[in-house]
Amino acid sequence: RVRRALTLGINRDQIIEGVQLGGAVLLNGSLPPVHWAFDPALGDSLSYDPLEAQGLLDEAGWVDRNGDGIRENESGEPLEIELIYNQNLERQRVAEIARVQLAEIGVALQPRMFDLATYGERIQSAARNFEGAMVTFETGFRIDDRDLFHSDVMDVEGSWAFSGTTDPELDRYLDTLQLIVDRDEAYPIWQQYQHRLMEIQPYTFLYSAKRRNGVGPRLQ
């Protein structure tokens, strides 16, 4: 509920307009728009909804108990999340917009920038010494998310399993998808996989940026 609330509390369309100048496609999963199994309908499944986000946080026991605008749990611990990222202007802008938006639902996001080496060491350590991290992936036509979400790699030092996700249903999809070569047979499983990712919300997926390529007029 908390992870879903964080996604619903961020106006990702506004981030796309403000940071990418509209040059991106909203994502709710790990498949980029160029992938043959990408489902564009998923983009409307987690639209910006701060009221629903607040309701989910209430249900999860995070309420503003002292009137300071920040939610606390029963023990009085504030809902503060340090968001780390490497030195990058785009990520800095995204973090600042998300900080302002999440403050409106009672979440204190605290962006913090690190040099690339320190950042990489923290997010790839099996100890997961961070609360939130901003990452970017470059993908091709062959997608294999085992390194991201399979429980077998969760405690492997240096792995890409930043989220620490452990879910038997996801494991089954990840083990199965790489064995099916027929697209018609694989397509429904890809859809089920994407829907399961949305349910679990291991990440708040933001967007897939459109590549901008300049081509000289002399090129024939």
PDB file of C-alpha atoms in Angstrom, residues 45-187:
ATOM      1  CA  SER A  45      -3.478   2.071 -14.674  1.00  0.00           C
ATOM      2  CA  LEU A  46      -1.762   4.151 -11.992  1.00  0.00           C
ATOM      3  CA  SER A  47      -2.711   7.708 -12.840  1.00  0.00           C
ATOM      4  CA  TYR A  48      -1.892  10.547 -10.458  1.00  0.00           C
ATOM      5  CA  ASP A  49      -4.401  10.309  -7.615  1.00  0.00           C
ATOM      6  CA  PRO A  50      -3.290  12.011  -4.371  1.00  0.00           C
ATOM      7  CA  LEU A  51      -6.609  11.282  -2.658  1.00  0.00           C
ATOM      8  CA  GLU A  52      -6.265   7.545  -3.195  1.00  0.00           C
ATOM      9  CA  ALA A  53      -2.626   7.780  -2.154  1.00  0.00           C
ATOM     10  CA  GLN A  54      -3.606   9.430   1.111  1.00  0.00           C
ATOM     11  CA  GLY A  55      -6.238   6.768   1.730  1.00  0.00           C
ATOM     12  CA  LEU A  56      -3.711   3.978   1.226  1.00  0.00           C
ATOM     13  CA  LEU A  57      -1.291   5.613   3.644  1.00  0.00           C
ATOM     14  CA  ASP A  58      -4.081   5.991   6.202  1.00  0.00           C
ATOM     15  CA  GLU A  59      -4.904   2.284   5.837  1.00  0.00           C
ATOM     16  CA  ALA A  60      -1.250   1.374   6.294  1.00  0.00           C
ATOM     17  CA  GLY A  61      -1.136   3.292   9.597  1.00  0.00           C
ATOM     18  CA  TRP A  62       0.753   6.358   8.397  1.00  0.00           C
ATOM     19  CA  VAL A  63      -1.141   9.446   9.582  1.00  0.00           C
ATOM     20  CA  ASP A  64      -0.119  12.952  10.635  1.00  0.00           C
ATOM     21  CA  ARG A  65      -0.277  12.517  14.403  1.00  0.00           C
ATOM     22  CA  ASN A  66       1.303  15.793  15.496  1.00  0.00           C
ATOM     23  CA  GLY A  67       0.010  18.218  12.877  1.00  0.00           C
ATOM     24  CA  ASP A  68       3.402  18.987  11.307  1.00  0.00           C
ATOM     25  CA  GLY A  69       2.284  17.934   7.822  1.00  0.00           C
ATOM     26  CA  ILE A  70       4.367  14.724   7.827  1.00  0.00           C
ATOM     27  CA  ARG A  71       2.786  11.349   8.475  1.00  0.00           C
ATOM     28  CA  GLU A  72       3.964   9.138  11.311  1.00  0.00           C
ATOM     29  CA  ASN A  73       3.403   5.494  12.223  1.00  0.00           C
ATOM     30  CA  GLU A  74       2.144   4.296  15.610  1.00  0.00           C
ATOM     31  CA  SER A  75       5.654   4.574  17.047  1.00  0.00           C
ATOM     32  CA  GLY A  76       5.891   8.206  15.961  1.00  0.00           C
ATOM     33  CA  GLU A  77       8.462   7.536  13.248  1.00  0.00           C
ATOM     34  CA  PRO A  78       7.965  10.085  10.439  1.00  0.00           C
ATOM     35  CA  LEU A  79       7.464   8.951   6.843  1.00  0.00           C
ATOM     36  CA  GLU A  80      10.768  10.349   5.622  1.00  0.00           C
ATOM     37  CA  ILE A  81      12.525   8.769   2.654  1.00  0.00           C
ATOM     38  CA  GLU A  82      16.054   9.640   1.607  1.00  0.00           C
ATOM     39  CA  LEU A  83      16.221   9.387  -2.185  1.00  0.00           C
ATOM     40  CA  ILE A  84      19.759   8.932  -3.451  1.00  0.00           C
ATOM     41  CA  TYR A  85      20.972   9.454  -7.011  1.00  0.00           C
ATOM     42  CA  ASN A  86      24.225  10.091  -8.828  1.00  0.00           C
ATOM     43  CA  GLN A  87      25.307  13.493 -10.106  1.00  0.00           C
ATOM     44  CA  ASN A  88      22.895  14.124 -12.950  1.00  0.00           C
ATOM     45  CA  LEU A  89      20.817  17.219 -13.735  1.00  0.00           C
ATOM     46  CA  GLU A  90      17.840  15.250 -15.048  1.00  0.00           C
ATOM     47  CA  ARG A  91      17.628  13.115 -11.904  1.00  0.00           C
ATOM     48  CA  GLN A  92      18.024  16.201  -9.737  1.00  0.00           C
ATOM     49  CA  ARG A  93      15.040  17.834 -11.438  1.00  0.00           C
ATOM     50  CA  VAL A  94      12.919  14.688 -11.135  1.00  0.00           C
ATOM     51  CA  ALA A  95      13.795  14.372  -7.446  1.00  0.00           C
ATOM     52  CA  GLU A  96      12.875  17.979  -6.690  1.00  0.00           C
ATOM     53  CA  ILE A  97       9.506  17.730  -8.438  1.00  0.00           C
ATOM     54  CA  ALA A  98       8.734  14.444  -6.666  1.00  0.00           C
ATOM     55  CA  ARG A  99       9.744  15.992  -3.328  1.00  0.00           C
ATOM     56  CA  VAL A 100       7.227  18.814  -3.718  1.00  0.00           C
ATOM     57  CA  GLN A 101       4.455  16.488  -4.905  1.00  0.00           C
ATOM     58  CA  LEU A 102       4.919  13.900  -2.151  1.00  0.00           C
ATOM     59  CA  ALA A 103       4.940  16.615   0.512  1.00  0.00           C
ATOM     60  CA  GLU A 104       1.316  17.260  -0.442  1.00  0.00           C
ATOM     61  CA  ILE A 105       0.345  13.775   0.752  1.00  0.00           C
ATOM     62  CA  GLY A 106       2.437  13.930   3.919  1.00  0.00           C
ATOM     63  CA  VAL A 107       5.612  12.193   2.727  1.00  0.00           C
ATOM     64  CA  ALA A 108       8.976  13.866   3.337  1.00  0.00           C
ATOM     65  CA  LEU A 109      11.227  12.981   0.406  1.00  0.00           C
ATOM     66  CA  GLN A 110      14.830  14.006   0.996  1.00  0.00           C
ATOM     67  CA  PRO A 111      16.864  13.965  -2.257  1.00  0.00           C
ATOM     68  CA  ARG A 112      20.580  13.418  -1.807  1.00  0.00           C
ATOM     69  CA  MET A 113      23.189  13.381  -4.543  1.00  0.00           C
ATOM     70  CA  PHE A 114      26.326  11.206  -4.487  1.00  0.00           C
ATOM     71  CA  ASP A 115      29.313  10.759  -6.748  1.00  0.00           C
ATOM     72  CA  LEU A 116      28.876   7.807  -9.108  1.00  0.00           C
ATOM     73  CA  ALA A 117      31.229   5.448  -7.265  1.00  0.00           C
ATOM     74  CA  THR A 118      29.610   5.977  -3.857  1.00  0.00           C
ATOM     75  CA  TYR A 119      26.135   5.791  -5.319  1.00  0.00           C
ATOM     76  CA  GLY A 120      26.878   2.542  -7.162  1.00  0.00           C
ATOM     77  CA  GLU A 121      28.444   0.985  -4.075  1.00  0.00           C
ATOM     78  CA  ARG A 122      25.385   1.744  -1.945  1.00  0.00           C
ATOM     79  CA  ILE A 123      22.707   0.520  -4.324  1.00  0.00           C
ATOM     80  CA  GLN A 124      24.544  -2.662  -5.368  1.00  0.00           C
ATOM     81  CA  SER A 125      25.474  -3.798  -1.893  1.00  0.00           C
ATOM     82  CA  ALA A 126      23.474  -6.759  -0.589  1.00  0.00           C
ATOM     83  CA  ALA A 127      23.047  -4.739   2.625  1.00  0.00           C
ATOM     84  CA  ARG A 128      20.918  -2.193   0.706  1.00  0.00           C
ATOM     85  CA  ASN A 129      22.059   0.753   2.772  1.00  0.00           C
ATOM     86  CA  PHE A 130      19.536   3.177   1.286  1.00  0.00           C
ATOM     87  CA  GLU A 131      15.834   4.004   1.536  1.00  0.00           C
ATOM     88  CA  GLY A 132      15.146   5.025  -2.052  1.00  0.00           C
ATOM     89  CA  ALA A 133      17.241   5.282  -5.194  1.00  0.00           C
ATOM     90  CA  MET A 134      16.763   6.652  -8.681  1.00  0.00           C
ATOM     91  CA  VAL A 135      18.065   4.431 -11.458  1.00  0.00           C
ATOM     92  CA  THR A 136      18.017   4.464 -15.255  1.00  0.00           C
ATOM     93  CA  PHE A 137      18.160   1.451 -17.549  1.00  0.00           C
ATOM     94  CA  GLU A 138      18.936   1.099 -21.213  1.00  0.00           C
ATOM     95  CA  THR A 139      17.153  -1.885 -22.723  1.00  0.00           C
ATOM     96  CA  GLY A 140      16.955  -3.593 -26.067  1.00  0.00           C
ATOM     97  CA  PHE A 141      14.472  -5.947 -27.657  1.00  0.00           C
ATOM     98  CA  ARG A 142      15.431  -8.875 -25.443  1.00  0.00           C
ATOM     99  CA  ILE A 143      14.237  -8.312 -21.889  1.00  0.00           C
ATOM    100  CA  ASP A 144      15.283 -10.561 -19.007  1.00  0.00           C
ATOM    101  CA  ASP A 145      14.373  -9.108 -15.600  1.00  0.00           C
ATOM    102  CA  ARG A 146      15.734 -11.997 -13.544  1.00  0.00           C
ATOM    103  CA  ASP A 147      18.644  -9.842 -12.368  1.00  0.00           C
ATOM    104  CA  LEU A 148      16.165  -7.234 -11.129  1.00  0.00           C
ATOM    105  CA  PHE A 149      13.341  -9.145  -9.487  1.00  0.00           C
ATOM    106  CA  HIS A 150      14.082 -12.852  -9.104  1.00  0.00           C
ATOM    107  CA  SER A 151      14.412 -13.986  -5.493  1.00  0.00           C
ATOM    108  CA  ASP A 152      17.505 -16.064  -6.338  1.00  0.00           C
ATOM    109  CA  VAL A 153      19.594 -12.936  -6.875  1.00  0.00           C
ATOM    110  CA  MET A 154      18.194 -10.851  -4.021  1.00  0.00           C
ATOM    111  CA  ASP A 155      21.161 -11.361  -1.676  1.00  0.00           C
ATOM    112  CA  VAL A 156      23.923 -11.518  -4.280  1.00  0.00           C
ATOM    113  CA  GLU A 157      26.549  -8.853  -3.690  1.00  0.00           C
ATOM    114  CA  GLY A 158      26.847  -6.505  -6.667  1.00  0.00           C
ATOM    115  CA  SER A 159      23.558  -7.594  -8.221  1.00  0.00           C
ATOM    116  CA  TRP A 160      20.949  -5.326  -9.794  1.00  0.00           C
ATOM    117  CA  ALA A 161      18.243  -6.509  -7.367  1.00  0.00           C
ATOM    118  CA  PHE A 162      18.038  -3.097  -5.691  1.00  0.00           C
ATOM    119  CA  SER A 163      14.418  -3.544  -4.583  1.00  0.00           C
ATOM    120  CA  GLY A 164      14.920  -6.804  -2.697  1.00  0.00           C
ATOM    121  CA  THR A 165      11.749  -8.191  -4.270  1.00  0.00           C
ATOM    122  CA  THR A 166      10.745 -11.728  -3.316  1.00  0.00           C
ATOM    123  CA  ASP A 167       7.601 -12.984  -4.991  1.00  0.00           C
ATOM    124  CA  PRO A 168       6.965 -16.615  -6.090  1.00  0.00           C
ATOM    125  CA  GLU A 169       4.576 -15.517  -8.837  1.00  0.00           C
ATOM    126  CA  LEU A 170       7.143 -13.160 -10.344  1.00  0.00           C
ATOM    127  CA  ASP A 171       9.747 -15.930 -10.115  1.00  0.00           C
ATOM    128  CA  ARG A 172       7.509 -18.247 -12.144  1.00  0.00           C
ATOM    129  CA  TYR A 173       7.034 -15.657 -14.876  1.00  0.00           C
ATOM    130  CA  LEU A 174      10.737 -14.825 -14.986  1.00  0.00           C
ATOM    131  CA  ASP A 175      11.707 -18.490 -15.200  1.00  0.00           C
ATOM    132  CA  THR A 176       9.132 -19.188 -17.913  1.00  0.00           C
ATOM    133  CA  LEU A 177       9.424 -16.216 -20.244  1.00  0.00           C
ATOM    134  CA  GLN A 178      12.984 -16.925 -21.308  1.00  0.00           C
ATOM    135  CA  LEU A 179      12.037 -20.445 -22.427  1.00  0.00           C
ATOM    136  CA  ILE A 180       9.231 -19.476 -24.816  1.00  0.00           C
ATOM    137  CA  VAL A 181      10.312 -18.485 -28.307  1.00  0.00           C
ATOM    138  CA  ASP A 182       6.857 -18.240 -29.870  1.00  0.00           C
ATOM    139  CA  ARG A 183       5.556 -14.687 -29.465  1.00  0.00           C
ATOM    140  CA  ASP A 184       1.880 -15.646 -29.580  1.00  0.00           C
ATOM    141  CA  GLU A 185       2.463 -18.074 -26.749  1.00  0.00           C
ATOM    142  CA  ALA A 186       4.629 -15.666 -24.753  1.00  0.00           C
ATOM    143  CA  TYR A 187       2.460 -12.554 -25.145  1.00  0.00           C
TER     144      TYR A 187
END
